[in-house]
Tab-separated table of C-alpha atoms in Angstrom:
chain	number	residue	atom	x	y	z
E	1	UNK	CA	96.318	121.582	123.810
E	2	UNK	CA	98.529	120.649	120.909
E	3	UNK	CA	97.269	123.319	118.493
E	4	UNK	CA	98.037	126.008	121.048
E	5	UNK	CA	101.520	124.677	121.827
E	6	UNK	CA	102.312	124.550	118.104
E	7	UNK	CA	101.149	128.125	117.709
E	8	UNK	CA	103.292	129.243	120.658
E	9	UNK	CA	106.340	127.475	119.231
E	10	UNK	CA	105.801	128.987	115.817
E	11	UNK	CA	104.597	132.493	116.637
E	12	UNK	CA	105.495	133.119	120.270
E	13	UNK	CA	108.339	135.506	120.931
E	14	UNK	CA	110.458	134.565	123.936
E	15	UNK	CA	112.110	137.716	125.216
E	16	UNK	CA	113.728	136.161	128.286
E	17	UNK	CA	113.381	133.149	130.571
E	18	UNK	CA	110.289	134.804	132.045
E	19	UNK	CA	108.706	136.913	129.289
E	20	UNK	CA	106.791	135.311	126.424
E	21	UNK	CA	105.024	137.531	123.913
E	22	UNK	CA	102.005	136.009	122.213
E	23	UNK	CA	100.522	139.212	120.940
E	24	UNK	CA	100.479	138.146	117.299
E	25	UNK	CA	97.682	135.633	117.988
E	26	UNK	CA	96.396	135.799	121.575
E	27	UNK	CA	96.421	139.200	123.241
E	28	UNK	CA	96.845	142.096	120.836
E	29	UNK	CA	96.083	140.613	117.450
E	30	UNK	CA	93.711	137.700	118.098
E	31	UNK	CA	93.333	134.532	116.042
E	32	UNK	CA	89.557	134.321	116.367
E	33	UNK	CA	89.351	130.647	115.415
E	34	UNK	CA	92.005	129.695	117.983
E	35	UNK	CA	90.204	131.701	120.667
E	36	UNK	CA	87.009	129.780	119.907
E	37	UNK	CA	88.835	126.459	120.166
E	38	UNK	CA	90.281	127.542	123.502
E	39	UNK	CA	86.765	128.245	124.739
E	40	UNK	CA	85.620	124.823	123.556
E	41	UNK	CA	88.544	123.177	125.322
E	42	UNK	CA	87.602	124.859	128.606
E	43	UNK	CA	84.080	123.618	128.002
E	44	UNK	CA	85.320	120.032	127.617
E	45	UNK	CA	87.323	120.288	130.832
E	46	UNK	CA	84.630	121.858	133.008
E	47	UNK	CA	81.434	120.712	131.304
E	48	UNK	CA	80.484	118.196	133.989
E	49	UNK	CA	79.733	120.982	136.400
E	50	UNK	CA	76.905	123.471	136.075
E	51	UNK	CA	78.288	126.934	135.418
E	52	UNK	CA	76.216	130.109	135.488
E	53	UNK	CA	78.907	132.677	134.718
E	54	UNK	CA	82.379	133.011	133.316
E	55	UNK	CA	84.556	135.630	135.017
E	56	UNK	CA	87.722	137.244	133.697
E	57	UNK	CA	89.656	140.503	133.964
E	58	UNK	CA	90.055	143.195	131.352
E	59	UNK	CA	91.485	143.349	128.816
E	60	UNK	CA	93.274	140.251	127.555
E	61	UNK	CA	90.988	137.729	129.236
E	62	UNK	CA	87.897	138.977	127.422
E	63	UNK	CA	88.266	137.041	124.168
E	64	UNK	CA	88.728	133.758	126.057
E	65	UNK	CA	85.892	134.494	128.480
E	66	UNK	CA	83.651	135.202	125.514
E	67	UNK	CA	84.619	131.997	123.711
E	68	UNK	CA	84.127	129.978	126.919
E	69	UNK	CA	80.814	131.673	127.734
E	70	UNK	CA	79.638	130.882	124.191
E	71	UNK	CA	80.468	127.207	124.707
E	72	UNK	CA	78.570	127.113	128.022
E	73	UNK	CA	75.802	129.397	126.748
E	74	UNK	CA	76.087	131.700	129.764
E	75	UNK	CA	76.989	135.390	130.197
E	76	UNK	CA	80.474	136.466	131.149
E	77	UNK	CA	81.669	139.252	133.410
E	78	UNK	CA	84.986	141.050	133.129
E	79	UNK	CA	86.440	142.658	136.197
E	80	UNK	CA	87.539	146.254	135.673
E	81	UNK	CA	90.916	147.519	136.697
E	82	UNK	CA	89.799	150.652	138.446
E	83	UNK	CA	86.633	152.315	139.506
E	84	UNK	CA	85.194	154.184	136.522
E	85	UNK	CA	82.917	157.189	136.748
E	86	UNK	CA	79.966	155.193	135.425
E	87	UNK	CA	80.524	152.277	137.836
E	88	UNK	CA	78.732	153.823	140.756
E	89	UNK	CA	76.925	151.092	142.569
E	90	UNK	CA	78.466	148.747	145.097
E	91	UNK	CA	81.384	146.698	143.868
E	92	UNK	CA	83.470	143.808	145.064
E	93	UNK	CA	87.138	144.757	144.977
E	94	UNK	CA	90.554	143.168	145.361
E	95	UNK	CA	94.029	144.674	145.154
E	96	UNK	CA	96.311	143.164	142.507
E	97	UNK	CA	99.998	143.790	141.960
E	98	UNK	CA	101.135	143.584	138.333
E	99	UNK	CA	104.746	142.454	138.077
E	100	UNK	CA	104.759	143.211	134.352
E	101	UNK	CA	103.718	146.812	134.847
E	102	UNK	CA	105.149	147.212	138.359
E	103	UNK	CA	102.010	148.734	139.775
E	104	UNK	CA	99.187	147.833	142.126
E	105	UNK	CA	95.644	148.351	140.944
E	106	UNK	CA	92.138	147.567	142.140
E	107	UNK	CA	90.021	145.043	140.295
E	108	UNK	CA	86.313	145.437	140.756
E	109	UNK	CA	83.100	143.680	139.840
E	110	UNK	CA	79.659	145.177	140.345
E	111	UNK	CA	77.767	143.370	143.078
E	112	UNK	CA	74.811	143.212	140.715
E	113	UNK	CA	76.544	140.624	138.523
E	114	UNK	CA	77.869	138.049	140.974
E	115	UNK	CA	75.978	136.569	143.888
E	116	UNK	CA	75.452	133.467	146.040
E	117	UNK	CA	73.355	131.838	143.282
E	118	UNK	CA	76.292	131.823	140.856
E	119	UNK	CA	78.630	128.984	139.936
E	120	UNK	CA	81.663	130.663	138.433
E	121	UNK	CA	84.423	129.574	136.082
E	122	UNK	CA	87.344	132.010	135.996
E	123	UNK	CA	89.416	132.202	132.806
E	124	UNK	CA	92.443	134.273	131.859
E	125	UNK	CA	95.217	134.336	129.299
E	126	UNK	CA	98.217	133.765	131.604
E	127	UNK	CA	98.908	132.056	134.913
E	128	UNK	CA	102.304	133.187	136.231
E	129	UNK	CA	102.455	134.863	139.635
E	130	UNK	CA	98.732	134.258	139.993
E	131	UNK	CA	98.167	137.778	141.306
E	132	UNK	CA	95.241	138.721	139.061
E	133	UNK	CA	93.624	135.300	139.401
E	134	UNK	CA	93.843	135.341	143.176
E	135	UNK	CA	92.125	138.725	143.080
E	136	UNK	CA	89.306	137.183	141.061
E	137	UNK	CA	89.089	134.175	143.386
E	138	UNK	CA	88.770	136.558	146.342
E	139	UNK	CA	85.988	138.439	144.539
E	140	UNK	CA	84.059	135.203	143.895
E	141	UNK	CA	84.389	134.348	147.585
E	142	UNK	CA	83.325	137.855	148.610
E	143	UNK	CA	80.225	137.468	146.409
E	144	UNK	CA	79.337	134.216	148.166
E	145	UNK	CA	79.353	132.452	144.791
E	146	UNK	CA	80.700	128.945	144.183
E	147	UNK	CA	84.007	128.773	142.343
E	148	UNK	CA	84.034	125.842	139.927
E	149	UNK	CA	87.623	126.335	138.818
E	150	UNK	CA	90.199	128.401	136.980
E	151	UNK	CA	91.093	127.903	133.323
E	152	UNK	CA	94.247	129.513	131.952
E	153	UNK	CA	95.381	129.577	128.383
E	154	UNK	CA	99.126	129.579	129.135
E	155	UNK	CA	100.780	128.637	132.423
E	156	UNK	CA	104.343	129.427	133.351
E	157	UNK	CA	104.892	126.429	135.609
E	158	UNK	CA	108.157	127.830	136.939
E	159	UNK	CA	106.299	130.639	138.692
E	160	UNK	CA	104.255	130.336	141.839
E	161	UNK	CA	100.722	131.025	140.567
E	162	UNK	CA	99.386	127.457	140.531
E	163	UNK	CA	100.716	126.696	143.996
E	164	UNK	CA	99.089	129.791	145.456
E	165	UNK	CA	95.750	128.944	143.841
E	166	UNK	CA	95.857	125.294	144.872
E	167	UNK	CA	96.617	126.341	148.440
E	168	UNK	CA	93.222	128.034	148.315
E	169	UNK	CA	91.644	124.773	147.141
E	170	UNK	CA	91.117	125.977	143.566
E	171	UNK	CA	90.892	123.481	140.670
E	172	UNK	CA	93.315	124.858	138.054
E	173	UNK	CA	93.553	123.763	134.398
E	174	UNK	CA	95.904	125.274	131.822
E	175	UNK	CA	95.953	124.516	128.118
E	176	UNK	CA	99.686	125.063	127.521
E	177	UNK	CA	102.034	124.530	130.466
E	178	UNK	CA	105.513	125.911	129.983
E	179	UNK	CA	108.103	124.157	132.130
E	180	UNK	CA	110.994	126.323	130.971
E	181	UNK	CA	111.909	128.744	128.243
E	182	UNK	CA	114.703	130.913	126.927
E	183	UNK	CA	115.123	132.850	123.691
E	184	UNK	CA	114.991	130.211	120.946
E	185	UNK	CA	113.731	127.324	123.091
E	186	UNK	CA	110.601	126.391	124.970
E	187	UNK	CA	109.532	123.239	126.812
E	188	UNK	CA	105.998	122.226	127.663
E	189	UNK	CA	104.757	119.906	130.380
E	190	UNK	CA	102.847	117.091	128.629
E	191	UNK	CA	99.203	118.138	128.681
E	192	UNK	CA	97.273	115.903	131.052
E	193	UNK	CA	94.060	117.600	130.044
E	194	UNK	CA	94.643	116.578	126.469
E	195	UNK	CA	95.522	113.003	127.358
E	196	UNK	CA	92.484	112.791	129.583
E	197	UNK	CA	90.233	114.261	126.931
E	198	UNK	CA	91.718	112.659	123.857
E	199	UNK	CA	89.570	109.536	123.982
E	200	UNK	CA	86.323	111.415	124.060
E	201	UNK	CA	87.238	114.307	121.834
E	202	UNK	CA	85.173	113.078	118.883
E	203	UNK	CA	81.793	112.761	120.486
E	204	UNK	CA	82.327	115.735	122.731
E	205	UNK	CA	83.551	118.146	120.106
E	206	UNK	CA	81.081	120.997	119.935
Z	1	UNK	CA	68.677	146.896	115.553
Z	2	UNK	CA	65.405	146.285	117.325
Z	3	UNK	CA	66.668	143.602	119.725
Z	4	UNK	CA	69.396	145.951	120.954
Z	5	UNK	CA	67.049	148.900	121.386
Z	6	UNK	CA	64.642	146.714	123.371
Z	7	UNK	CA	67.484	145.563	125.577
Z	8	UNK	CA	68.618	149.152	126.162
Z	9	UNK	CA	65.060	150.218	127.055
Z	10	UNK	CA	64.643	147.307	129.429
Z	11	UNK	CA	68.085	147.010	131.027
Z	12	UNK	CA	69.880	150.291	130.299
Z	13	UNK	CA	70.321	152.657	133.209
Z	14	UNK	CA	70.099	156.316	132.243
Z	15	UNK	CA	72.017	158.301	134.833
Z	16	UNK	CA	71.674	161.693	133.126
Z	17	UNK	CA	70.962	163.195	129.716
Z	18	UNK	CA	74.470	162.140	128.680
Z	19	UNK	CA	75.341	159.004	130.662
Z	20	UNK	CA	73.807	155.639	129.803
Z	21	UNK	CA	74.954	152.549	131.661
Z	22	UNK	CA	74.668	149.286	129.768
Z	23	UNK	CA	76.994	147.277	131.943
Z	24	UNK	CA	74.442	144.598	132.774
Z	25	UNK	CA	74.557	143.252	129.200
Z	26	UNK	CA	77.188	145.008	127.059
Z	27	UNK	CA	80.322	146.180	128.821
Z	28	UNK	CA	80.847	144.648	132.249
Z	29	UNK	CA	78.521	141.677	132.276
Z	30	UNK	CA	78.133	140.609	128.642
Z	31	UNK	CA	75.130	138.907	127.064
Z	32	UNK	CA	77.139	136.594	124.839
Z	33	UNK	CA	74.283	135.823	122.465
Z	34	UNK	CA	73.532	139.528	121.967
Z	35	UNK	CA	77.223	140.239	121.314
Z	36	UNK	CA	77.212	137.540	118.622
Z	37	UNK	CA	74.131	139.037	116.992
Z	38	UNK	CA	75.797	142.453	117.025
Z	39	UNK	CA	78.757	140.957	115.185
Z	40	UNK	CA	76.449	139.377	112.630
Z	41	UNK	CA	74.657	142.681	112.101
Z	42	UNK	CA	77.975	144.432	111.379
Z	43	UNK	CA	78.686	141.618	108.946
Z	44	UNK	CA	75.403	142.250	107.117
Z	45	UNK	CA	76.146	145.968	106.881
Z	46	UNK	CA	79.760	145.696	105.674
Z	47	UNK	CA	79.800	142.282	103.995
Z	48	UNK	CA	79.953	143.659	100.433
Z	49	UNK	CA	83.486	144.858	101.017
Z	50	UNK	CA	86.508	142.648	101.547
Z	51	UNK	CA	87.778	143.052	105.094
Z	52	UNK	CA	91.067	141.626	106.340
Z	53	UNK	CA	90.996	142.829	109.939
Z	54	UNK	CA	88.675	144.168	112.591
Z	55	UNK	CA	90.174	146.847	114.849
Z	56	UNK	CA	88.918	147.994	118.240
Z	57	UNK	CA	90.241	149.431	121.486
Z	58	UNK	CA	90.540	147.729	124.863
Z	59	UNK	CA	88.593	146.843	126.824
Z	60	UNK	CA	84.902	147.215	126.029
Z	61	UNK	CA	85.252	146.918	122.267
Z	62	UNK	CA	86.815	143.467	122.433
Z	63	UNK	CA	83.654	141.366	122.670
Z	64	UNK	CA	82.139	143.132	119.644
Z	65	UNK	CA	85.362	142.978	117.641
Z	66	UNK	CA	85.530	139.270	118.364
Z	67	UNK	CA	81.914	138.671	117.310
Z	68	UNK	CA	82.437	140.728	114.138
Z	69	UNK	CA	85.756	139.037	113.311
Z	70	UNK	CA	84.041	135.663	113.751
Z	71	UNK	CA	81.356	136.675	111.236
Z	72	UNK	CA	83.997	137.810	108.710
Z	73	UNK	CA	86.362	134.952	109.552
Z	74	UNK	CA	89.315	137.305	110.031
Z	75	UNK	CA	91.567	138.165	113.000
Z	76	UNK	CA	90.934	141.209	115.125
Z	77	UNK	CA	93.345	143.632	116.764
Z	78	UNK	CA	92.672	145.630	119.897
Z	79	UNK	CA	94.551	148.849	120.438
Z	80	UNK	CA	96.141	149.124	123.862
Z	81	UNK	CA	95.723	152.133	126.055
Z	82	UNK	CA	99.341	152.582	127.010
Z	83	UNK	CA	102.680	151.147	126.175
Z	84	UNK	CA	103.186	147.966	128.170
Z	85	UNK	CA	106.558	146.537	129.098
Z	86	UNK	CA	106.086	143.611	126.731
Z	87	UNK	CA	105.029	145.802	123.788
Z	88	UNK	CA	108.514	146.674	122.664
Z	89	UNK	CA	108.504	146.848	118.913
Z	90	UNK	CA	107.426	149.814	116.861
Z	91	UNK	CA	103.880	150.949	117.390
Z	92	UNK	CA	101.412	153.308	115.781
Z	93	UNK	CA	100.076	155.719	118.403
Z	94	UNK	CA	97.382	158.344	118.799
Z	95	UNK	CA	96.453	160.511	121.782
Z	96	UNK	CA	92.872	160.154	123.011
Z	97	UNK	CA	91.050	162.235	125.603
Z	98	UNK	CA	88.466	160.350	127.658
Z	99	UNK	CA	85.649	162.637	128.777
Z	100	UNK	CA	84.253	159.881	131.008
Z	101	UNK	CA	87.507	159.469	132.906
Z	102	UNK	CA	88.805	163.013	132.347
Z	103	UNK	CA	92.229	161.890	131.242
Z	104	UNK	CA	94.311	161.725	128.101
Z	105	UNK	CA	95.944	158.451	127.184
Z	106	UNK	CA	97.897	156.971	124.289
Z	107	UNK	CA	96.371	154.229	122.175
Z	108	UNK	CA	98.828	152.043	120.363
Z	109	UNK	CA	98.869	149.217	117.848
Z	110	UNK	CA	101.957	147.227	116.975
Z	111	UNK	CA	103.143	147.973	113.453
Z	112	UNK	CA	103.378	144.235	112.898
Z	113	UNK	CA	99.598	143.868	112.861
Z	114	UNK	CA	98.391	146.622	110.542
Z	115	UNK	CA	99.848	147.495	107.171
Z	116	UNK	CA	99.123	148.776	103.663
Z	117	UNK	CA	97.721	145.389	102.651
Z	118	UNK	CA	94.915	145.578	105.220
Z	119	UNK	CA	91.284	146.554	104.751
Z	120	UNK	CA	90.069	147.484	108.196
Z	121	UNK	CA	86.669	147.645	109.862
Z	122	UNK	CA	86.740	149.523	113.178
Z	123	UNK	CA	84.147	148.592	115.803
Z	124	UNK	CA	83.472	149.910	119.286
Z	125	UNK	CA	80.745	149.924	121.898
Z	126	UNK	CA	79.932	153.646	121.975
Z	127	UNK	CA	80.080	156.580	119.586
Z	128	UNK	CA	79.733	159.817	121.549
Z	129	UNK	CA	82.529	162.399	121.336
Z	130	UNK	CA	84.266	160.144	118.840
Z	131	UNK	CA	87.624	160.650	120.534
Z	132	UNK	CA	88.674	157.006	120.744
Z	133	UNK	CA	87.384	156.214	117.253
Z	134	UNK	CA	89.219	159.149	115.703
Z	135	UNK	CA	92.377	157.837	117.354
Z	136	UNK	CA	91.791	154.457	115.694
Z	137	UNK	CA	91.051	156.089	112.328
Z	138	UNK	CA	94.343	157.988	112.580
Z	139	UNK	CA	96.176	154.745	113.359
Z	140	UNK	CA	94.666	153.026	110.295
Z	141	UNK	CA	95.783	155.983	108.179
Z	142	UNK	CA	99.258	155.930	109.735
Z	143	UNK	CA	99.509	152.225	108.858
Z	144	UNK	CA	98.670	152.966	105.227
Z	145	UNK	CA	95.737	150.544	105.479
Z	146	UNK	CA	92.329	151.072	103.851
Z	147	UNK	CA	89.532	151.981	106.247
Z	148	UNK	CA	86.303	150.286	105.201
Z	149	UNK	CA	84.165	151.887	107.872
Z	150	UNK	CA	83.264	152.259	111.520
Z	151	UNK	CA	80.594	150.210	113.256
Z	152	UNK	CA	79.325	151.303	116.670
Z	153	UNK	CA	76.962	149.446	118.916
Z	154	UNK	CA	75.359	152.542	120.486
Z	155	UNK	CA	75.505	156.085	119.148
Z	156	UNK	CA	74.631	159.185	121.127
Z	157	UNK	CA	73.464	161.274	118.187
Z	158	UNK	CA	73.355	164.430	120.286
Z	159	UNK	CA	77.146	164.396	120.612
Z	160	UNK	CA	79.629	165.331	117.922
Z	161	UNK	CA	81.323	161.990	117.197
Z	162	UNK	CA	79.572	161.117	113.934
Z	163	UNK	CA	80.108	164.583	112.488
Z	164	UNK	CA	83.824	164.490	113.273
Z	165	UNK	CA	84.194	161.049	111.680
Z	166	UNK	CA	82.179	161.962	108.590
Z	167	UNK	CA	84.307	165.073	108.133
Z	168	UNK	CA	87.177	162.640	107.709
Z	169	UNK	CA	85.207	160.768	105.040
Z	170	UNK	CA	84.485	157.770	107.261
Z	171	UNK	CA	81.437	155.541	106.613
Z	172	UNK	CA	79.759	155.226	110.039
Z	173	UNK	CA	77.042	152.739	110.999
Z	174	UNK	CA	75.518	152.417	114.449
Z	175	UNK	CA	73.094	149.748	115.599
Z	176	UNK	CA	71.185	151.833	118.167
Z	177	UNK	CA	71.070	155.593	117.667
Z	178	UNK	CA	69.921	157.575	120.655
Z	179	UNK	CA	68.454	160.952	119.710
Z	180	UNK	CA	67.795	162.010	123.297
Z	181	UNK	CA	67.572	160.581	126.767
Z	182	UNK	CA	66.908	161.474	130.381
Z	183	UNK	CA	66.361	159.329	133.469
Z	184	UNK	CA	63.236	157.303	132.698
Z	185	UNK	CA	63.031	158.073	128.992
Z	186	UNK	CA	65.019	157.340	125.848
Z	187	UNK	CA	64.350	158.031	122.158
Z	188	UNK	CA	65.982	156.279	119.235
Z	189	UNK	CA	66.443	157.480	115.679
Z	190	UNK	CA	64.645	154.966	113.431
Z	191	UNK	CA	67.279	152.475	112.324
Z	192	UNK	CA	67.991	152.976	108.619
Z	193	UNK	CA	70.349	150.006	108.713
Z	194	UNK	CA	67.511	147.813	109.873
Z	195	UNK	CA	65.098	149.138	107.242
Z	196	UNK	CA	67.719	148.701	104.555
Z	197	UNK	CA	68.548	145.197	105.720
Z	198	UNK	CA	65.099	144.007	106.693
Z	199	UNK	CA	64.177	142.662	103.264
Z	200	UNK	CA	67.212	140.458	102.995
Z	201	UNK	CA	67.561	139.424	106.587
Z	202	UNK	CA	66.312	135.884	106.033
Z	203	UNK	CA	68.698	134.735	103.367
Z	204	UNK	CA	71.580	136.703	104.791
Z	205	UNK	CA	71.293	135.529	108.353
Z	206	UNK	CA	74.445	133.674	109.241
């Protein structure tokens, strides 16, 4: 997604060969218009399949889940990172290790909001180690729902997340795929989604 | 906001005279269309004042901040609940005590995203003790920004939050004001916002 890559080049802050900060426009301050376009891009990619729910994980997936759910006109669900006092009923859970924060936490989704009747699209801001996304995939499986695919805003292709997801048979699409980076330089894998979608972008633009 | 009150009556789960669960449509599973209408209602209430940024706190304020920021066509910022590894630059912070989770945490906003040039509308899902909102108000003040007001989706009028905010001179608007509740019954304060806005709702609907 060209617009997104341009924004990353211009406003992303590369702290090391593994850490990219995009909190001026994606996950602390949010460029609302860009978030909406990201949701519409996920819609273009996955629109040929019926989707009943978008699933993400708090907090930084929420704006993209909302934009995607708007495009599909379905509700979204965000997994919570630990069991809150007011989340009392039965929940699906998965353990996730955060390499950024160096801690393991539980993600949970109320069983009331995912079930065998659902066809789920998972979205999140980053695909790197894949840990959080694999937790969500496990929750979809536990719910007996059908997983349509995973949409990520930014993928760090030099980490193992995609491979781990594809080993589970998951259809993964990312809008900006970083092949390598270092302070002052960043390379993207040419976006096959964009090439694939370019021809029909006019009549399919929502 | 009638639509919201109806939804709370129909789908809210009142666990006690203080705890209302709305996680089937507001803050776990999210009714995207309702969230958008909530954003548009905040726009109607605050539209006469220039606003440069919407501010909320992760995670459950994000969907309403996004909907409100969309209506105003501005970015939004969500305060983070603790200092993450990738949030390295200078931050504004405030300590907040969560009565639901019985813990005190830091909320922080990068100094890069709020400054004296900003006119800020704060939004959140609940106004009860006011603790989180007062933390956000303090952060806006610390940034030297102008606070336009606070918009809450649901207010528990029998708790002290509004009084504490108004003592600080804050203009507070809530879309559903609960005067009392108990399992099986809930009473709302008649919505003055709705009465005030009813006459112009047609031409102002976005």
